[in-house]
């Protein structure tokens, strides 16, 4: 995986309610995110920031990116370790804290992967694979807040 990898998307604001951004309450935060060859993703700001709670928001997308990056890195680490994963479900959570200046930042994201492996002999290696996955996850390595893991590994 040497070299550069570039990613491109188009973010289109679709929230003009007739008077543009004439006032803070006069426009919607609706956005359409598009990547060539993929379905459009309807996005907005989070509800506390005057957004549409039925759409994806940047905070959701950040937590999702961290969870998916770890999941994919983990599956790769398991293959290399000889661990057969038969199920993986993560209930990831993120904590965004507002400060006194009405700004905010993520304090942490916690991944809660529930992994099922094929054999009891694989549990120890499956648990260790989470550490490897964390080292490999370039998105987790790119953020300036902790990404923690609280995994559960069972045999199925």
Tab-separated table of N, CA and C in Angstrom:
chain	number	residue	atom	x	y	z
A	1	UNK	N	0.840	-1.190	0.000
A	1	UNK	CA	0.000	0.000	0.000
A	1	UNK	C	0.875	1.239	0.000
A	2	UNK	N	1.964	1.214	-0.713
A	2	UNK	CA	2.836	2.379	-0.803
A	2	UNK	C	2.243	3.397	-1.761
A	3	UNK	N	2.633	4.634	-1.594
A	3	UNK	CA	2.192	5.670	-2.511
A	3	UNK	C	1.099	6.535	-1.925
A	4	UNK	N	0.580	7.369	-2.771
A	4	UNK	CA	-0.483	8.280	-2.376
A	4	UNK	C	-1.828	7.738	-2.819
A	5	UNK	N	-2.834	8.037	-2.046
A	5	UNK	CA	-4.208	7.687	-2.377
A	5	UNK	C	-5.034	8.955	-2.200
A	6	UNK	N	-5.693	9.371	-3.229
A	6	UNK	CA	-6.482	10.601	-3.165
A	6	UNK	C	-7.960	10.250	-3.234
A	7	UNK	N	-8.750	11.042	-2.542
A	7	UNK	CA	-10.189	10.814	-2.480
A	7	UNK	C	-10.887	12.108	-2.833
A	8	UNK	N	-11.953	11.989	-3.587
A	8	UNK	CA	-12.684	13.181	-4.013
A	8	UNK	C	-14.180	12.957	-3.824
A	9	UNK	N	-14.844	13.994	-3.419
A	9	UNK	CA	-16.297	13.961	-3.340
A	9	UNK	C	-16.821	15.345	-3.642
A	10	UNK	N	-18.096	15.400	-3.934
A	10	UNK	CA	-18.768	16.672	-4.149
A	10	UNK	C	-19.779	16.860	-3.030
A	11	UNK	N	-19.680	17.976	-2.328
A	11	UNK	CA	-20.636	18.349	-1.285
A	11	UNK	C	-21.445	19.527	-1.826
A	12	UNK	N	-22.753	19.314	-1.982
A	12	UNK	CA	-23.634	20.337	-2.543
A	12	UNK	C	-24.659	20.762	-1.499
A	13	UNK	N	-24.643	22.029	-1.142
A	13	UNK	CA	-25.636	22.555	-0.216
A	13	UNK	C	-26.963	22.650	-0.944
A	14	UNK	N	-28.007	22.076	-0.380
A	14	UNK	CA	-29.338	22.074	-0.997
A	14	UNK	C	-30.353	22.765	-0.092
A	15	UNK	N	-29.869	23.621	0.797
A	15	UNK	CA	-30.734	24.179	1.825
A	15	UNK	C	-31.198	25.603	1.632
A	16	UNK	N	-31.147	26.138	0.428
A	16	UNK	CA	-31.664	27.493	0.197
A	16	UNK	C	-33.185	27.439	0.280
A	17	UNK	N	-33.755	28.114	1.255
A	17	UNK	CA	-35.210	28.129	1.449
A	17	UNK	C	-35.870	29.314	0.765
A	18	UNK	N	-35.122	30.005	-0.075
A	18	UNK	CA	-35.684	31.116	-0.825
A	18	UNK	C	-34.959	32.431	-0.611
A	19	UNK	N	-34.258	32.566	0.511
A	19	UNK	CA	-33.538	33.817	0.753
A	19	UNK	C	-32.062	33.553	1.079
A	20	UNK	N	-31.578	32.391	0.701
A	20	UNK	CA	-30.173	32.075	0.935
A	20	UNK	C	-29.827	32.130	2.406
A	21	UNK	N	-28.649	32.625	2.695
A	21	UNK	CA	-28.199	32.732	4.078
A	21	UNK	C	-28.425	34.145	4.616
A	22	UNK	N	-29.617	34.670	4.386
A	22	UNK	CA	-29.936	36.022	4.842
A	22	UNK	C	-29.983	36.123	6.365
A	23	UNK	N	-30.157	35.015	7.045
A	23	UNK	CA	-30.147	34.973	8.507
A	23	UNK	C	-29.855	33.555	8.969
A	24	UNK	N	-29.406	33.431	10.212
A	24	UNK	CA	-29.002	32.128	10.737
A	24	UNK	C	-30.130	31.098	10.711
A	25	UNK	N	-31.357	31.538	10.871
A	25	UNK	CA	-32.513	30.637	10.889
A	25	UNK	C	-33.229	30.566	9.535
A	26	UNK	N	-32.661	31.201	8.516
A	26	UNK	CA	-33.343	31.322	7.233
A	26	UNK	C	-32.916	30.306	6.183
A	27	UNK	N	-32.147	29.327	6.575
A	27	UNK	CA	-31.713	28.317	5.613
A	27	UNK	C	-31.642	26.962	6.302
A	28	UNK	N	-31.713	25.933	5.490
A	28	UNK	CA	-31.582	24.566	5.998
A	28	UNK	C	-30.130	24.142	5.860
A	29	UNK	N	-29.751	23.186	6.662
A	29	UNK	CA	-28.374	22.680	6.643
A	29	UNK	C	-28.229	21.453	5.745
A	30	UNK	N	-29.197	21.207	4.861
A	30	UNK	CA	-29.199	20.023	4.005
A	30	UNK	C	-28.069	20.068	2.979
A	31	UNK	N	-27.413	18.926	2.853
A	31	UNK	CA	-26.279	18.757	1.960
A	31	UNK	C	-26.425	17.400	1.274
A	32	UNK	N	-25.996	17.320	0.029
A	32	UNK	CA	-25.898	16.041	-0.655
A	32	UNK	C	-24.417	15.769	-0.902
A	33	UNK	N	-23.959	14.588	-0.442
A	33	UNK	CA	-22.569	14.178	-0.634
A	33	UNK	C	-22.537	13.131	-1.732
A	34	UNK	N	-21.660	13.332	-2.718
A	34	UNK	CA	-21.599	12.413	-3.847
A	34	UNK	C	-20.156	12.037	-4.164
A	35	UNK	N	-19.979	10.757	-4.434
A	35	UNK	CA	-18.717	10.215	-4.918
A	35	UNK	C	-19.055	9.489	-6.211
A	36	UNK	N	-18.289	9.694	-7.241
A	36	UNK	CA	-18.575	9.096	-8.546
A	36	UNK	C	-18.796	7.592	-8.418
A	37	UNK	N	-19.897	7.132	-8.995
A	37	UNK	CA	-20.193	5.706	-9.030
A	37	UNK	C	-20.845	5.159	-7.770
A	38	UNK	N	-21.174	6.026	-6.801
A	38	UNK	CA	-21.787	5.578	-5.547
A	38	UNK	C	-23.092	6.311	-5.321
A	39	UNK	N	-24.006	5.720	-4.547
A	39	UNK	CA	-25.258	6.427	-4.247
A	39	UNK	C	-24.981	7.717	-3.472
A	40	UNK	N	-25.797	8.714	-3.717
A	40	UNK	CA	-25.682	9.975	-2.988
A	40	UNK	C	-26.036	9.746	-1.519
A	41	UNK	N	-25.385	10.493	-0.655
A	41	UNK	CA	-25.634	10.415	0.775
A	41	UNK	C	-26.252	11.739	1.210
A	42	UNK	N	-27.436	11.654	1.797
A	42	UNK	CA	-28.105	12.861	2.268
A	42	UNK	C	-27.589	13.206	3.649
A	43	UNK	N	-27.109	14.435	3.791
A	43	UNK	CA	-26.472	14.851	5.032
A	43	UNK	C	-27.042	16.177	5.507
A	44	UNK	N	-26.710	16.534	6.726
A	44	UNK	CA	-27.143	17.777	7.339
A	44	UNK	C	-26.248	18.009	8.550
A	45	UNK	N	-26.515	19.050	9.288
A	45	UNK	CA	-25.845	19.179	10.584
A	45	UNK	C	-26.676	18.393	11.602
A	46	UNK	N	-26.110	18.170	12.783
A	46	UNK	CA	-26.829	17.466	13.834
A	46	UNK	C	-27.986	18.338	14.329
A	47	UNK	N	-29.007	17.722	14.877
A	47	UNK	CA	-30.198	18.443	15.314
A	47	UNK	C	-29.896	19.630	16.242
A	48	UNK	N	-28.991	19.488	17.230
A	48	UNK	CA	-28.716	20.656	18.084
A	48	UNK	C	-28.138	21.853	17.323
A	49	UNK	N	-27.633	21.601	16.118
A	49	UNK	CA	-27.045	22.672	15.310
A	49	UNK	C	-27.970	23.040	14.151
A	50	UNK	N	-29.268	22.877	14.374
A	50	UNK	CA	-30.339	23.259	13.446
A	50	UNK	C	-30.399	22.361	12.209
A	51	UNK	N	-29.957	21.117	12.360
A	51	UNK	CA	-29.949	20.197	11.235
A	51	UNK	C	-31.138	19.256	11.223
A	52	UNK	N	-31.191	18.458	10.191
A	52	UNK	CA	-32.243	17.462	9.985
A	52	UNK	C	-31.785	16.147	10.615
A	53	UNK	N	-32.453	15.696	11.679
A	53	UNK	CA	-32.003	14.484	12.370
A	53	UNK	C	-32.194	13.199	11.558
A	54	UNK	N	-32.880	13.266	10.424
A	54	UNK	CA	-33.062	12.073	9.591
A	54	UNK	C	-31.914	11.877	8.609
A	55	UNK	N	-30.995	12.829	8.557
A	55	UNK	CA	-29.863	12.752	7.630
A	55	UNK	C	-28.565	12.503	8.395
A	56	UNK	N	-27.584	11.962	7.706
A	56	UNK	CA	-26.252	11.786	8.275
A	56	UNK	C	-25.640	13.154	8.566
A	57	UNK	N	-24.904	13.262	9.668
A	57	UNK	CA	-24.212	14.512	9.966
A	57	UNK	C	-22.708	14.236	10.055
A	58	UNK	N	-21.881	15.275	10.066
A	58	UNK	CA	-20.432	15.058	10.084
A	58	UNK	C	-19.966	14.221	11.276
A	59	UNK	N	-20.627	14.389	12.414
A	59	UNK	CA	-20.246	13.632	13.599
A	59	UNK	C	-20.526	12.141	13.392
A	60	UNK	N	-21.705	11.821	12.834
A	60	UNK	CA	-22.021	10.420	12.508
A	60	UNK	C	-20.978	9.851	11.555
A	61	UNK	N	-20.646	10.622	10.542
A	61	UNK	CA	-19.719	10.148	9.519
A	61	UNK	C	-18.314	9.909	10.080
A	62	UNK	N	-17.889	10.742	11.025
A	62	UNK	CA	-16.569	10.547	11.625
A	62	UNK	C	-16.538	9.264	12.451
A	63	UNK	N	-17.561	9.061	13.288
A	63	UNK	CA	-17.626	7.839	14.092
A	63	UNK	C	-17.729	6.626	13.170
A	64	UNK	N	-18.526	6.736	12.105
A	64	UNK	CA	-18.667	5.632	11.147
A	64	UNK	C	-17.342	5.322	10.465
A	65	UNK	N	-16.599	6.354	10.088
A	65	UNK	CA	-15.307	6.136	9.427
A	65	UNK	C	-14.338	5.411	10.362
A	66	UNK	N	-14.315	5.796	11.621
A	66	UNK	CA	-13.434	5.129	12.583
A	66	UNK	C	-13.848	3.679	12.801
A	67	UNK	N	-15.150	3.441	12.929
A	67	UNK	CA	-15.644	2.076	13.158
A	67	UNK	C	-15.368	1.186	11.951
A	68	UNK	N	-15.625	1.696	10.756
A	68	UNK	CA	-15.411	0.876	9.560
A	68	UNK	C	-13.931	0.630	9.307
A	69	UNK	N	-13.103	1.632	9.521
A	69	UNK	CA	-11.661	1.458	9.320
A	69	UNK	C	-11.124	0.391	10.271
A	70	UNK	N	-11.566	0.433	11.527
A	70	UNK	CA	-11.122	-0.579	12.479
A	70	UNK	C	-11.632	-1.960	12.067
A	71	UNK	N	-12.895	-2.046	11.685
A	71	UNK	CA	-13.478	-3.327	11.273
A	71	UNK	C	-12.683	-3.941	10.127
A	72	UNK	N	-12.427	-3.171	9.094
A	72	UNK	CA	-11.721	-3.709	7.928
A	72	UNK	C	-10.277	-4.060	8.263
A	73	UNK	N	-9.620	-3.229	9.074
A	73	UNK	CA	-8.251	-3.535	9.512
A	73	UNK	C	-8.243	-4.784	10.386
A	74	UNK	N	-9.261	-4.923	11.218
A	74	UNK	CA	-9.368	-6.082	12.101
A	74	UNK	C	-9.539	-7.376	11.311
A	75	UNK	N	-10.409	-7.361	10.320
A	75	UNK	CA	-10.612	-8.570	9.516
A	75	UNK	C	-9.303	-8.991	8.843
A	76	UNK	N	-8.569	-8.020	8.342
A	76	UNK	CA	-7.269	-8.312	7.722
A	76	UNK	C	-6.307	-8.902	8.754
A	77	UNK	N	-6.242	-8.296	9.943
A	77	UNK	CA	-5.363	-8.791	11.003
A	77	UNK	C	-5.737	-10.215	11.400
A	78	UNK	N	-7.021	-10.510	11.402
A	78	UNK	CA	-7.472	-11.858	11.753
A	78	UNK	C	-7.056	-12.871	10.697
A	79	UNK	N	-7.184	-12.512	9.441
A	79	UNK	CA	-6.746	-13.421	8.378
A	79	UNK	C	-5.272	-13.739	8.566
A	80	UNK	N	-4.464	-12.719	8.807
A	80	UNK	CA	-3.026	-12.934	8.980
A	80	UNK	C	-2.706	-13.769	10.215
A	81	UNK	N	-3.561	-13.684	11.235
A	81	UNK	CA	-3.324	-14.427	12.475
A	81	UNK	C	-3.981	-15.806	12.462
A	82	UNK	N	-4.672	-16.142	11.380
A	82	UNK	CA	-5.334	-17.439	11.305
A	82	UNK	C	-6.625	-17.514	12.094
A	83	UNK	N	-7.236	-16.377	12.356
A	83	UNK	CA	-8.492	-16.314	13.101
A	83	UNK	C	-9.649	-16.250	12.108
A	84	UNK	N	-10.615	-17.134	12.267
A	84	UNK	CA	-11.795	-17.144	11.403
A	84	UNK	C	-12.912	-16.391	12.121
A	85	UNK	N	-13.232	-15.214	11.612
A	85	UNK	CA	-14.315	-14.392	12.162
A	85	UNK	C	-15.592	-14.763	11.419
A	86	UNK	N	-16.656	-15.040	12.184
A	86	UNK	CA	-17.939	-15.371	11.558
A	86	UNK	C	-18.985	-14.280	11.769
A	87	UNK	N	-18.705	-13.334	12.669
A	87	UNK	CA	-19.636	-12.222	12.900
A	87	UNK	C	-18.872	-11.074	13.546
A	88	UNK	N	-19.258	-9.836	13.204
A	88	UNK	CA	-18.639	-8.646	13.782
A	88	UNK	C	-19.703	-7.558	13.787
A	89	UNK	N	-20.050	-7.072	14.962
A	89	UNK	CA	-21.010	-5.973	15.108
A	89	UNK	C	-20.406	-4.985	16.098
A	90	UNK	N	-20.373	-3.713	15.733
A	90	UNK	CA	-19.794	-2.687	16.594
A	90	UNK	C	-20.852	-1.639	16.907
A	91	UNK	N	-21.048	-1.376	18.179
A	91	UNK	CA	-21.923	-0.296	18.632
A	91	UNK	C	-21.020	0.866	19.056
A	92	UNK	N	-20.453	1.560	18.098
A	92	UNK	CA	-19.485	2.625	18.353
A	92	UNK	C	-20.173	3.863	18.927
A	93	UNK	N	-19.455	4.555	19.804
A	93	UNK	CA	-19.967	5.789	20.400
A	93	UNK	C	-18.898	6.871	20.326
A	94	UNK	N	-19.350	8.101	20.225
A	94	UNK	CA	-18.427	9.230	20.215
A	94	UNK	C	-18.900	10.294	21.179
A	95	UNK	N	-17.967	10.960	21.818
A	95	UNK	CA	-18.296	12.041	22.746
A	95	UNK	C	-17.772	13.351	22.177
A	96	UNK	N	-18.698	14.248	21.858
A	96	UNK	CA	-18.385	15.594	21.381
A	96	UNK	C	-18.733	16.543	22.515
A	97	UNK	N	-17.784	17.362	22.913
A	97	UNK	CA	-18.027	18.273	24.027
A	97	UNK	C	-17.925	19.710	23.546
A	98	UNK	N	-18.967	20.498	23.886
A	98	UNK	CA	-18.957	21.927	23.572
A	98	UNK	C	-18.228	22.662	24.686
A	99	UNK	N	-17.507	23.718	24.316
A	99	UNK	CA	-16.833	24.514	25.331
A	99	UNK	C	-17.555	25.842	25.505
A	100	UNK	N	-17.049	26.693	26.339
A	100	UNK	CA	-17.724	27.948	26.680
A	100	UNK	C	-17.830	28.912	25.504
A	101	UNK	N	-17.023	28.722	24.473
A	101	UNK	CA	-17.082	29.622	23.320
A	101	UNK	C	-18.044	29.109	22.250
A	102	UNK	N	-18.883	28.140	22.602
A	102	UNK	CA	-19.842	27.517	21.687
A	102	UNK	C	-19.165	26.763	20.552
A	103	UNK	N	-17.928	26.428	20.755
A	103	UNK	CA	-17.229	25.564	19.827
A	103	UNK	C	-17.300	24.155	20.403
A	104	UNK	N	-16.848	23.181	19.641
A	104	UNK	CA	-16.908	21.814	20.135
A	104	UNK	C	-15.771	21.010	19.541
A	105	UNK	N	-15.446	19.899	20.197
A	105	UNK	CA	-14.474	18.966	19.641
A	105	UNK	C	-14.758	17.587	20.206
A	106	UNK	N	-14.343	16.586	19.449
A	106	UNK	CA	-14.481	15.226	19.934
A	106	UNK	C	-13.492	15.000	21.068
A	107	UNK	N	-13.971	14.391	22.135
A	107	UNK	CA	-13.122	14.008	23.263
A	107	UNK	C	-12.597	12.593	23.066
A	108	UNK	N	-13.457	11.704	22.527
A	108	UNK	CA	-13.056	10.334	22.286
A	108	UNK	C	-14.118	9.622	21.459
A	109	UNK	N	-13.701	8.517	20.869
A	109	UNK	CA	-14.612	7.559	20.254
A	109	UNK	C	-14.270	6.211	20.875
A	110	UNK	N	-15.317	5.467	21.239
A	110	UNK	CA	-15.119	4.142	21.811
A	110	UNK	C	-15.804	3.130	20.897
A	111	UNK	N	-15.025	2.169	20.452
A	111	UNK	CA	-15.557	1.083	19.633
A	111	UNK	C	-15.887	-0.083	20.556
A	112	UNK	N	-17.040	-0.702	20.311
A	112	UNK	CA	-17.518	-1.825	21.130
A	112	UNK	C	-17.769	-3.038	20.238
A	113	UNK	N	-16.739	-3.517	19.547
A	113	UNK	CA	-16.972	-4.632	18.637
A	113	UNK	C	-17.310	-5.926	19.385
A	114	UNK	N	-18.367	-6.583	18.903
A	114	UNK	CA	-18.727	-7.917	19.380
A	114	UNK	C	-18.381	-8.876	18.252
A	115	UNK	N	-17.353	-9.680	18.485
A	115	UNK	CA	-16.805	-10.541	17.455
A	115	UNK	C	-17.095	-11.994	17.811
A	116	UNK	N	-17.493	-12.743	16.807
A	116	UNK	CA	-17.653	-14.185	16.967
A	116	UNK	C	-16.609	-14.865	16.101
A	117	UNK	N	-15.890	-15.827	16.712
A	117	UNK	CA	-14.869	-16.578	15.994
A	117	UNK	C	-15.276	-18.049	15.925
A	118	UNK	N	-14.622	-18.783	15.039
A	118	UNK	CA	-15.008	-20.163	14.761
A	118	UNK	C	-14.588	-21.150	15.839
A	119	UNK	N	-13.561	-20.836	16.635
A	119	UNK	CA	-13.031	-21.807	17.579
A	119	UNK	C	-12.516	-21.114	18.829
A	120	UNK	N	-12.657	-21.785	19.966
A	120	UNK	CA	-12.169	-21.228	21.227
A	120	UNK	C	-10.662	-20.999	21.203
A	121	UNK	N	-9.957	-21.784	20.439
A	121	UNK	CA	-8.500	-21.637	20.346
A	121	UNK	C	-8.099	-20.326	19.664
A	122	UNK	N	-9.055	-19.637	19.065
A	122	UNK	CA	-8.774	-18.392	18.334
A	122	UNK	C	-9.006	-17.136	19.168
A	123	UNK	N	-9.569	-17.289	20.364
A	123	UNK	CA	-9.976	-16.115	21.149
A	123	UNK	C	-8.802	-15.201	21.465
A	124	UNK	N	-7.717	-15.739	21.953
A	124	UNK	CA	-6.569	-14.899	22.327
A	124	UNK	C	-6.032	-14.120	21.131
A	125	UNK	N	-5.871	-14.790	20.005
A	125	UNK	CA	-5.380	-14.106	18.799
A	125	UNK	C	-6.402	-13.092	18.292
A	126	UNK	N	-7.682	-13.403	18.459
A	126	UNK	CA	-8.736	-12.473	18.035
A	126	UNK	C	-8.698	-11.201	18.869
A	127	UNK	N	-8.446	-11.345	20.155
A	127	UNK	CA	-8.329	-10.168	21.024
A	127	UNK	C	-7.091	-9.349	20.664
A	128	UNK	N	-5.979	-10.014	20.409
A	128	UNK	CA	-4.745	-9.319	20.032
A	128	UNK	C	-4.887	-8.597	18.695
A	129	UNK	N	-5.701	-9.135	17.806
A	129	UNK	CA	-5.890	-8.531	16.481
A	129	UNK	C	-6.488	-7.127	16.579
A	130	UNK	N	-7.193	-6.824	17.665
A	130	UNK	CA	-7.730	-5.464	17.836
A	130	UNK	C	-6.589	-4.463	17.993
A	131	UNK	N	-5.542	-4.841	18.690
A	131	UNK	CA	-4.387	-3.932	18.839
A	131	UNK	C	-3.705	-3.711	17.489
A	132	UNK	N	-3.557	-4.782	16.734
A	132	UNK	CA	-2.962	-4.663	15.402
A	132	UNK	C	-3.825	-3.779	14.516
A	133	UNK	N	-5.134	-4.018	14.546
A	133	UNK	CA	-6.054	-3.230	13.726
A	133	UNK	C	-5.965	-1.752	14.079
A	134	UNK	N	-5.841	-1.447	15.356
A	134	UNK	CA	-5.736	-0.049	15.775
A	134	UNK	C	-4.465	0.584	15.211
A	135	UNK	N	-3.377	-0.166	15.200
A	135	UNK	CA	-2.122	0.346	14.629
A	135	UNK	C	-2.248	0.563	13.126
A	136	UNK	N	-3.018	-0.266	12.463
A	136	UNK	CA	-3.169	-0.173	11.006
A	136	UNK	C	-4.210	0.855	10.581
A	137	UNK	N	-5.146	1.189	11.438
A	137	UNK	CA	-6.265	2.066	11.039
A	137	UNK	C	-5.769	3.498	10.852
A	138	UNK	N	-5.601	3.888	9.602
A	138	UNK	CA	-5.045	5.210	9.310
A	138	UNK	C	-5.989	6.332	9.700
A	139	UNK	N	-7.264	6.070	9.779
A	139	UNK	CA	-8.186	7.131	10.206
A	139	UNK	C	-8.015	7.377	11.701
A	140	UNK	N	-7.927	6.321	12.497
A	140	UNK	CA	-7.685	6.487	13.938
A	140	UNK	C	-6.347	7.184	14.193
A	141	UNK	N	-5.368	6.858	13.375
A	141	UNK	CA	-4.062	7.494	13.535
A	141	UNK	C	-4.071	8.950	13.074
A	142	UNK	N	-5.105	9.367	12.379
A	142	UNK	CA	-5.171	10.721	11.837
A	142	UNK	C	-5.928	11.705	12.720
A	143	UNK	N	-6.661	11.219	13.694
A	143	UNK	CA	-7.455	12.119	14.542
A	143	UNK	C	-6.656	12.500	15.785
A	144	UNK	N	-7.046	13.611	16.404
A	144	UNK	CA	-6.285	14.116	17.552
A	144	UNK	C	-6.996	13.856	18.885
A	145	UNK	N	-7.760	12.789	18.937
A	145	UNK	CA	-8.420	12.380	20.176
A	145	UNK	C	-8.318	10.863	20.284
A	146	UNK	N	-8.479	10.319	21.492
A	146	UNK	CA	-8.347	8.871	21.656
A	146	UNK	C	-9.473	8.093	20.972
A	147	UNK	N	-9.088	6.976	20.384
A	147	UNK	CA	-10.044	5.993	19.868
A	147	UNK	C	-9.770	4.730	20.676
A	148	UNK	N	-10.724	4.410	21.555
A	148	UNK	CA	-10.548	3.261	22.442
A	148	UNK	C	-11.354	2.069	21.923
A	149	UNK	N	-10.994	0.880	22.421
A	149	UNK	CA	-11.658	-0.356	22.020
A	149	UNK	C	-12.093	-1.124	23.257
A	150	UNK	N	-13.323	-1.560	23.275
A	150	UNK	CA	-13.832	-2.411	24.339
A	150	UNK	C	-14.463	-3.632	23.666
A	151	UNK	N	-13.628	-4.542	23.148
A	151	UNK	CA	-14.145	-5.659	22.385
A	151	UNK	C	-14.623	-6.814	23.254
A	152	UNK	N	-15.522	-7.588	22.677
A	152	UNK	CA	-15.969	-8.850	23.239
A	152	UNK	C	-15.774	-9.898	22.165
A	153	UNK	N	-15.119	-10.997	22.506
A	153	UNK	CA	-14.908	-12.075	21.553
A	153	UNK	C	-15.555	-13.343	22.110
A	154	UNK	N	-16.401	-13.969	21.306
A	154	UNK	CA	-17.065	-15.211	21.692
A	154	UNK	C	-16.898	-16.234	20.584
A	155	UNK	N	-17.246	-17.465	20.904
A	155	UNK	CA	-17.174	-18.560	19.938
A	155	UNK	C	-18.584	-18.851	19.457
A	156	UNK	N	-18.711	-19.043	18.151
A	156	UNK	CA	-20.037	-19.316	17.599
A	156	UNK	C	-20.071	-20.562	16.784
